[in-house]
Amino acid sequence: PTIYVITPTYYRLEQKADLTRMSNTLLHVHHLHWIVVEDSVEKTKLVTYFLETCGVINTHLNISTPREKRLRGTELPRGVLQRNAGLDWIRTNLDPEVDEGVVYFADDDNTYNRKLFEEMRYTQRVSVWPVGLVGGLKHESPIVKNGKVKGWNAMYMPERNFAIDMAGFGVNINIILNHTKTKFSYSMLPGTLETSFLTALGTKIQDLEPRADGCTKVLVWHTRTEKTKIEKPKDGFLKQYKQEQFADV
Ligand code: UGA
Ligand code: MN
């Protein structure tokens, strides 16, 4: 089975560094197809060149988040249209009769252990595992008893049906292909994208497949890259040190 990794990404100073770190992990994983969806009106040179040279088999898509849906404070979820574009690609290009695989929504700033991908590869329906450094905890985790998920170890909205971060689950492509309409939506509040999506796919808690040694190991962390502050250079400093030589691409 192939792992289809859907990654929304948007321009900021740290974008290329985050994508580089992520690609260096994905390079260790065989039969993986990286679907990178830029939040931009046009594909940027930066991401185009990056993907051409990163060594990971990939598909480059783009769709811009409209201005009124851009984050103000924290009331709107991020990466919604980008993940949906990735789902559209999967539904257009994969055939349930022929293709086998799993879909994983992997944000560009998280930290992934390459072993995580082998945990999810043989997902029958939906696999789940712990996520580190998220929701005000060292890790959020499904609670597993006798090999079955019985609930959620979460502090943030623990009453959710699936109290899990985007990085904490993988879905068999057949489920995605059978549910032709299921996608993410702005009517979902931040923190409820995952539970709404999994519910809409018809997921039942008793069907979840706990991975990572019965959800006892952390193989992905919800790290967030610190925003870099660039100082204004002093007069004359840049005369010889031409910034153009360090163009983003
Ligand atoms: C948390 C969750 O881990 C995300 O899966 C969820 O989408 C997000 O909250 C949310 O509230 O919507 P967080 O670290 O706060 O994640 O979000 P980011 O990493 O900033 O963004 C999630 C993804 O969307 C990233 O891959 C990012 O590159 C992308 N993004 C973000 C865009 O494509 N456009 C944006 O304007 C912002
Ligand atoms: Mn993030």
mmCIF file of C-alpha atoms and ligand atoms in Angstrom:
data_model
loop_
_atom_site.group_PDB
_atom_site.id
_atom_site.type_symbol
_atom_site.label_atom_id
_atom_site.label_comp_id
_atom_site.label_asym_id
_atom_site.label_seq_id
_atom_site.Cartn_x
_atom_site.Cartn_y
_atom_site.Cartn_z
ATOM 1 C CA PRO A 1 0.000 0.000 0.000
ATOM 2 C CA THR A 2 1.039 3.565 -0.741
ATOM 3 C CA ILE A 3 0.938 6.328 1.835
ATOM 4 C CA TYR A 4 -0.650 9.509 0.470
ATOM 5 C CA VAL A 5 0.488 12.415 2.598
ATOM 6 C CA ILE A 6 -1.568 15.601 2.185
ATOM 7 C CA THR A 7 0.274 18.713 3.341
ATOM 8 C CA PRO A 8 -1.133 22.248 3.241
ATOM 9 C CA THR A 9 1.576 24.897 3.139
ATOM 10 C CA TYR A 10 1.703 28.696 2.998
ATOM 11 C CA TYR A 11 4.394 31.290 2.593
ATOM 12 C CA ARG A 12 6.263 32.566 5.621
ATOM 13 C CA LEU A 13 9.996 32.943 6.262
ATOM 14 C CA GLU A 14 10.201 29.509 7.842
ATOM 15 C CA GLN A 15 8.322 27.665 5.079
ATOM 16 C CA LYS A 16 11.327 26.282 3.222
ATOM 17 C CA ALA A 17 13.036 25.210 6.425
ATOM 18 C CA ASP A 18 9.922 23.375 7.585
ATOM 19 C CA LEU A 19 9.421 21.708 4.188
ATOM 20 C CA THR A 20 13.091 20.692 4.120
ATOM 21 C CA ARG A 21 12.856 19.069 7.523
ATOM 22 C CA MET A 22 9.716 17.246 6.558
ATOM 23 C CA SER A 23 11.097 16.053 3.201
ATOM 24 C CA ASN A 24 14.204 14.708 4.901
ATOM 25 C CA THR A 25 11.933 12.461 6.949
ATOM 26 C CA LEU A 26 9.729 11.423 4.030
ATOM 27 C CA LEU A 27 12.816 10.444 2.003
ATOM 28 C CA HIS A 28 13.237 7.521 4.378
ATOM 29 C CA VAL A 29 9.808 6.102 3.541
ATOM 30 C CA HIS A 30 9.151 3.921 0.501
ATOM 31 C CA HIS A 31 5.905 3.927 -1.466
ATOM 32 C CA LEU A 32 4.950 7.357 -0.295
ATOM 33 C CA HIS A 33 3.311 10.039 -2.415
ATOM 34 C CA TRP A 34 3.463 13.572 -1.050
ATOM 35 C CA ILE A 35 0.577 15.813 -2.088
ATOM 36 C CA VAL A 36 1.668 19.334 -1.267
ATOM 37 C CA VAL A 37 -1.055 21.955 -1.547
ATOM 38 C CA GLU A 38 0.048 25.545 -1.517
ATOM 39 C CA ASP A 39 -2.201 28.173 -0.061
ATOM 40 C CA SER A 40 -1.560 30.545 -2.947
ATOM 41 C CA VAL A 41 -3.228 31.950 -6.051
ATOM 42 C CA GLU A 42 -0.434 30.551 -8.209
ATOM 43 C CA LYS A 43 2.195 27.925 -7.540
ATOM 44 C CA THR A 44 5.220 29.754 -6.192
ATOM 45 C CA LYS A 45 8.722 29.354 -7.554
ATOM 46 C CA LEU A 46 9.929 28.522 -4.078
ATOM 47 C CA VAL A 47 7.717 25.480 -3.610
ATOM 48 C CA THR A 48 7.939 24.422 -7.283
ATOM 49 C CA TYR A 49 11.733 24.332 -7.200
ATOM 50 C CA PHE A 50 11.768 22.783 -3.769
ATOM 51 C CA LEU A 51 9.506 19.913 -4.847
ATOM 52 C CA GLU A 52 11.416 19.341 -8.090
ATOM 53 C CA THR A 53 14.609 18.801 -6.160
ATOM 54 C CA CYS A 54 13.538 17.320 -2.819
ATOM 55 C CA GLY A 55 13.647 13.692 -3.980
ATOM 56 C CA VAL A 56 10.223 12.720 -2.661
ATOM 57 C CA ILE A 57 7.606 11.567 -5.191
ATOM 58 C CA ASN A 58 5.080 14.345 -5.114
ATOM 59 C CA THR A 59 2.147 16.178 -6.633
ATOM 60 C CA HIS A 60 2.052 19.960 -6.392
ATOM 61 C CA LEU A 61 -1.347 21.624 -6.125
ATOM 62 C CA ASN A 62 -2.467 25.063 -5.069
ATOM 63 C CA ILE A 63 -5.600 26.810 -3.893
ATOM 64 C CA SER A 64 -5.761 30.129 -2.156
ATOM 65 C CA THR A 65 -7.680 30.679 1.059
ATOM 66 C CA PRO A 66 -10.009 33.624 0.360
ATOM 67 C CA ARG A 67 -9.318 36.740 2.362
ATOM 68 C CA GLU A 68 -12.451 36.441 4.497
ATOM 69 C CA LYS A 69 -11.421 32.926 5.550
ATOM 70 C CA ARG A 70 -7.907 33.896 6.571
ATOM 71 C CA LEU A 71 -7.195 33.463 10.189
ATOM 72 C CA ARG A 72 -8.267 36.283 12.472
ATOM 73 C CA GLY A 73 -7.272 35.261 15.946
ATOM 74 C CA THR A 74 -8.054 31.578 16.150
ATOM 75 C CA GLU A 75 -11.709 31.408 15.181
ATOM 76 C CA LEU A 76 -11.183 29.870 11.725
ATOM 77 C CA PRO A 77 -9.514 26.562 10.962
ATOM 78 C CA ARG A 78 -6.409 26.470 8.752
ATOM 79 C CA GLY A 79 -5.587 24.343 5.741
ATOM 80 C CA VAL A 80 -9.254 23.540 4.996
ATOM 81 C CA LEU A 81 -9.364 24.195 1.239
ATOM 82 C CA GLN A 82 -5.875 22.794 0.794
ATOM 83 C CA ARG A 83 -6.723 19.447 2.409
ATOM 84 C CA ASN A 84 -9.918 19.336 0.328
ATOM 85 C CA ALA A 85 -7.896 19.887 -2.857
ATOM 86 C CA GLY A 86 -5.739 16.934 -1.822
ATOM 87 C CA LEU A 87 -8.863 14.810 -1.287
ATOM 88 C CA ASP A 88 -10.170 15.860 -4.724
ATOM 89 C CA TRP A 89 -6.905 14.758 -6.286
ATOM 90 C CA ILE A 90 -7.142 11.380 -4.583
ATOM 91 C CA ARG A 91 -10.760 10.906 -5.687
ATOM 92 C CA THR A 92 -9.926 11.902 -9.258
ATOM 93 C CA ASN A 93 -6.717 9.924 -9.658
ATOM 94 C CA LEU A 94 -7.089 6.768 -7.597
ATOM 95 C CA ASP A 95 -9.165 3.737 -8.410
ATOM 96 C CA PRO A 96 -10.563 1.620 -5.563
ATOM 97 C CA GLU A 97 -10.232 -1.480 -7.764
ATOM 98 C CA VAL A 98 -6.542 -0.944 -8.345
ATOM 99 C CA ASP A 99 -4.980 1.331 -5.759
ATOM 100 C CA GLU A 100 -4.262 0.421 -2.166
ATOM 101 C CA GLY A 101 -3.197 2.897 0.429
ATOM 102 C CA VAL A 102 -3.772 5.237 3.297
ATOM 103 C CA VAL A 103 -4.303 8.983 3.520
ATOM 104 C CA TYR A 104 -2.482 11.005 6.153
ATOM 105 C CA PHE A 105 -2.961 14.742 6.744
ATOM 106 C CA ALA A 106 0.478 15.957 7.711
ATOM 107 C CA ASP A 107 1.008 19.637 8.459
ATOM 108 C CA ASP A 108 4.316 21.072 7.299
ATOM 109 C CA ASP A 109 5.590 22.144 10.717
ATOM 110 C CA ASN A 110 5.132 18.936 12.728
ATOM 111 C CA THR A 111 7.935 16.490 13.503
ATOM 112 C CA TYR A 112 7.540 12.947 12.177
ATOM 113 C CA ASN A 113 9.427 9.805 13.120
ATOM 114 C CA ARG A 114 9.880 7.770 9.951
ATOM 115 C CA LYS A 115 8.604 4.690 11.828
ATOM 116 C CA LEU A 116 5.175 6.318 12.021
ATOM 117 C CA PHE A 117 4.586 5.635 8.344
ATOM 118 C CA GLU A 118 5.040 1.876 8.693
ATOM 119 C CA GLU A 119 2.532 1.958 11.555
ATOM 120 C CA MET A 120 -0.139 3.425 9.297
ATOM 121 C CA ARG A 121 0.669 1.596 6.040
ATOM 122 C CA TYR A 122 -1.619 -1.405 6.642
ATOM 123 C CA THR A 123 -4.621 0.563 7.902
ATOM 124 C CA GLN A 124 -7.890 -1.313 7.244
ATOM 125 C CA ARG A 125 -10.209 1.593 8.050
ATOM 126 C CA VAL A 126 -8.823 4.231 10.410
ATOM 127 C CA SER A 127 -5.613 3.959 12.420
ATOM 128 C CA VAL A 128 -4.891 6.142 15.431
ATOM 129 C CA TRP A 129 -1.844 6.862 17.593
ATOM 130 C CA PRO A 130 -0.614 9.397 20.163
ATOM 131 C CA VAL A 131 0.505 12.911 19.205
ATOM 132 C CA GLY A 132 3.125 14.693 21.275
ATOM 133 C CA LEU A 133 3.172 18.308 22.442
ATOM 134 C CA VAL A 134 -0.434 19.148 21.670
ATOM 135 C CA GLY A 135 -3.594 20.316 23.391
ATOM 136 C CA GLY A 136 -1.786 21.465 26.510
ATOM 137 C CA LEU A 137 -0.361 18.000 27.176
ATOM 138 C CA LYS A 138 2.963 16.226 26.718
ATOM 139 C CA HIS A 139 0.907 13.972 24.493
ATOM 140 C CA GLU A 140 -2.695 13.323 23.626
ATOM 141 C CA SER A 141 -3.552 9.692 23.139
ATOM 142 C CA PRO A 142 -6.345 7.279 22.448
ATOM 143 C CA ILE A 143 -7.060 5.169 25.548
ATOM 144 C CA VAL A 144 -6.624 1.531 24.597
ATOM 145 C CA LYS A 145 -8.017 -1.466 26.478
ATOM 146 C CA ASN A 146 -7.692 -5.026 25.184
ATOM 147 C CA GLY A 147 -6.538 -3.741 21.838
ATOM 148 C CA LYS A 148 -9.542 -1.432 21.361
ATOM 149 C CA VAL A 149 -9.908 2.333 21.642
ATOM 150 C CA LYS A 150 -12.143 3.128 24.609
ATOM 151 C CA GLY A 151 -11.778 6.896 24.831
ATOM 152 C CA TRP A 152 -9.398 9.790 24.677
ATOM 153 C CA ASN A 153 -6.704 11.159 26.855
ATOM 154 C CA ALA A 154 -7.159 14.826 25.965
ATOM 155 C CA MET A 155 -7.471 18.059 27.859
ATOM 156 C CA TYR A 156 -8.690 20.173 24.951
ATOM 157 C CA MET A 157 -12.403 19.507 24.275
ATOM 158 C CA PRO A 158 -12.230 15.923 25.610
ATOM 159 C CA GLU A 159 -15.952 15.494 24.880
ATOM 160 C CA ARG A 160 -15.286 15.277 21.138
ATOM 161 C CA ASN A 161 -16.225 11.903 19.604
ATOM 162 C CA PHE A 162 -12.690 11.708 18.250
ATOM 163 C CA ALA A 163 -10.535 13.888 20.497
ATOM 164 C CA ILE A 164 -7.535 13.685 18.242
ATOM 165 C CA ASP A 165 -5.257 16.016 16.299
ATOM 166 C CA MET A 166 -4.926 15.952 12.512
ATOM 167 C CA ALA A 167 -1.526 14.279 12.950
ATOM 168 C CA GLY A 168 -3.018 11.404 14.957
ATOM 169 C CA PHE A 169 -4.877 9.330 12.386
ATOM 170 C CA GLY A 170 -4.655 7.718 8.942
ATOM 171 C CA VAL A 171 -7.568 6.633 6.748
ATOM 172 C CA ASN A 172 -7.667 3.815 4.195
ATOM 173 C CA ILE A 173 -8.147 5.304 0.716
ATOM 174 C CA ASN A 174 -11.176 3.073 0.097
ATOM 175 C CA ILE A 175 -13.073 4.952 2.780
ATOM 176 C CA ILE A 176 -12.095 8.255 1.198
ATOM 177 C CA LEU A 177 -13.092 6.976 -2.256
ATOM 178 C CA ASN A 178 -16.402 5.540 -1.014
ATOM 179 C CA HIS A 179 -17.378 8.812 0.639
ATOM 180 C CA THR A 180 -17.198 10.962 -2.454
ATOM 181 C CA LYS A 181 -18.435 14.140 -0.765
ATOM 182 C CA THR A 182 -16.800 14.134 2.664
ATOM 183 C CA LYS A 183 -14.469 17.078 3.134
ATOM 184 C CA PHE A 184 -13.381 19.724 5.621
ATOM 185 C CA SER A 185 -15.477 22.836 6.103
ATOM 186 C CA TYR A 186 -15.251 26.307 7.605
ATOM 187 C CA SER A 187 -18.389 25.631 9.588
ATOM 188 C CA MET A 188 -16.186 23.368 11.690
ATOM 189 C CA LEU A 189 -14.588 25.249 14.555
ATOM 190 C CA PRO A 190 -10.840 24.931 15.067
ATOM 191 C CA GLY A 191 -10.248 21.791 17.038
ATOM 192 C CA THR A 192 -13.280 20.056 15.549
ATOM 193 C CA LEU A 193 -12.056 19.473 11.986
ATOM 194 C CA GLU A 194 -10.768 16.031 12.857
ATOM 195 C CA THR A 195 -13.775 14.778 14.797
ATOM 196 C CA SER A 196 -16.240 16.143 12.214
ATOM 197 C CA PHE A 197 -14.321 14.610 9.333
ATOM 198 C CA LEU A 198 -13.982 11.191 10.974
ATOM 199 C CA THR A 199 -17.661 11.236 11.958
ATOM 200 C CA ALA A 200 -18.700 12.154 8.404
ATOM 201 C CA LEU A 201 -16.680 9.201 7.099
ATOM 202 C CA GLY A 202 -18.864 6.926 9.212
ATOM 203 C CA THR A 203 -16.070 6.008 11.609
ATOM 204 C CA LYS A 204 -17.045 4.055 14.700
ATOM 205 C CA ILE A 205 -14.823 4.177 17.757
ATOM 206 C CA GLN A 206 -14.859 0.361 17.995
ATOM 207 C CA ASP A 207 -13.416 0.102 14.479
ATOM 208 C CA LEU A 208 -10.361 2.258 15.200
ATOM 209 C CA GLU A 209 -7.020 0.491 14.878
ATOM 210 C CA PRO A 210 -4.614 1.527 17.644
ATOM 211 C CA ARG A 211 -1.015 1.724 16.411
ATOM 212 C CA ALA A 212 2.365 2.566 17.911
ATOM 213 C CA ASP A 213 2.427 -0.332 20.374
ATOM 214 C CA GLY A 214 -1.146 0.045 21.526
ATOM 215 C CA CYS A 215 -0.818 3.840 21.524
ATOM 216 C CA THR A 216 2.048 3.788 24.023
ATOM 217 C CA LYS A 217 4.660 5.416 21.763
ATOM 218 C CA VAL A 218 4.874 8.971 20.467
ATOM 219 C CA LEU A 219 6.013 9.028 16.831
ATOM 220 C CA VAL A 220 4.747 12.479 15.842
ATOM 221 C CA TRP A 221 4.932 15.816 17.626
ATOM 222 C CA HIS A 222 2.813 18.890 17.057
ATOM 223 C CA THR A 223 5.820 21.180 17.013
ATOM 224 C CA ARG A 224 5.356 24.787 15.889
ATOM 225 C CA THR A 225 8.176 26.719 14.347
ATOM 226 C CA GLU A 226 8.944 29.984 16.083
ATOM 227 C CA LYS A 227 8.362 33.094 13.975
ATOM 228 C CA THR A 228 11.692 34.645 13.087
ATOM 229 C CA LYS A 229 12.134 38.365 13.610
ATOM 230 C CA ILE A 230 14.305 39.926 10.924
ATOM 231 C CA GLU A 231 16.205 43.021 12.025
ATOM 232 C CA LYS A 232 16.376 45.965 9.685
ATOM 233 C CA PRO A 233 19.986 46.073 8.416
ATOM 234 C CA LYS A 234 22.058 49.131 9.278
ATOM 235 C CA ASP A 235 22.890 51.573 6.437
ATOM 236 C CA GLY A 236 25.620 50.345 4.098
ATOM 237 C CA PHE A 237 25.747 46.870 5.572
ATOM 238 C CA LEU A 238 24.126 45.303 2.537
ATOM 239 C CA LYS A 239 26.381 46.993 -0.047
ATOM 240 C CA GLN A 240 28.499 43.877 -0.666
ATOM 241 C CA TYR A 241 26.311 41.320 1.001
ATOM 242 C CA LYS A 242 23.725 41.097 -1.745
ATOM 243 C CA GLN A 243 20.451 39.674 -0.462
ATOM 244 C CA GLU A 244 19.566 38.668 -4.042
ATOM 245 C CA GLN A 245 22.173 35.923 -3.918
ATOM 246 C CA PHE A 246 20.022 34.338 -1.243
ATOM 247 C CA ALA A 247 16.792 34.527 -3.163
ATOM 248 C CA ASP A 248 14.172 32.226 -1.704
ATOM 249 C CA VAL A 249 14.358 29.804 -4.595
HETATM 250 C C1 UGA B 1 -3.598 22.852 14.575
HETATM 251 C C2 UGA B 1 -3.850 21.472 13.959
HETATM 252 O O1 UGA B 1 -2.728 20.626 14.192
HETATM 253 C C3 UGA B 1 -4.088 21.661 12.457
HETATM 254 O O2 UGA B 1 -4.188 20.402 11.817
HETATM 255 C C4 UGA B 1 -5.334 22.509 12.259
HETATM 256 O O3 UGA B 1 -5.560 22.752 10.882
HETATM 257 C C5 UGA B 1 -5.107 23.830 12.957
HETATM 258 O O4 UGA B 1 -4.742 23.660 14.335
HETATM 259 C C6 UGA B 1 -6.360 24.695 12.897
HETATM 260 O O5 UGA B 1 -6.789 25.216 13.912
HETATM 261 O O6 UGA B 1 -6.918 24.825 11.821
HETATM 262 P P1 UGA B 1 -1.579 24.634 14.081
HETATM 263 O O7 UGA B 1 -0.154 24.276 14.363
HETATM 264 O O8 UGA B 1 -2.249 25.575 15.006
HETATM 265 O O9 UGA B 1 -2.418 23.295 13.943
HETATM 266 O O10 UGA B 1 -1.766 25.181 12.578
HETATM 267 P P2 UGA B 1 -0.694 25.463 11.446
HETATM 268 O O11 UGA B 1 0.408 24.459 11.486
HETATM 269 O O12 UGA B 1 -0.342 26.903 11.472
HETATM 270 O O13 UGA B 1 -1.568 25.196 10.130
HETATM 271 C C7 UGA B 1 -1.997 23.901 9.760
HETATM 272 C C8 UGA B 1 -1.571 23.628 8.306
HETATM 273 O O14 UGA B 1 -2.222 24.556 7.443
HETATM 274 C C9 UGA B 1 -0.065 23.769 8.075
HETATM 275 O O15 UGA B 1 0.385 22.745 7.211
HETATM 276 C C10 UGA B 1 0.056 25.140 7.439
HETATM 277 O O16 UGA B 1 1.163 25.251 6.547
HETATM 278 C C11 UGA B 1 -1.265 25.274 6.692
HETATM 279 N N1 UGA B 1 -1.730 26.684 6.581
HETATM 280 C C12 UGA B 1 -1.766 27.500 7.657
HETATM 281 C C13 UGA B 1 -2.154 27.160 5.350
HETATM 282 O O17 UGA B 1 -2.143 26.428 4.345
HETATM 283 N N2 UGA B 1 -2.595 28.469 5.246
HETATM 284 C C14 UGA B 1 -2.603 29.310 6.321
HETATM 285 O O18 UGA B 1 -2.993 30.497 6.165
HETATM 286 C C15 UGA B 1 -2.180 28.812 7.553
HETATM 287 MN MN MN B 2 1.224 23.405 13.071
#
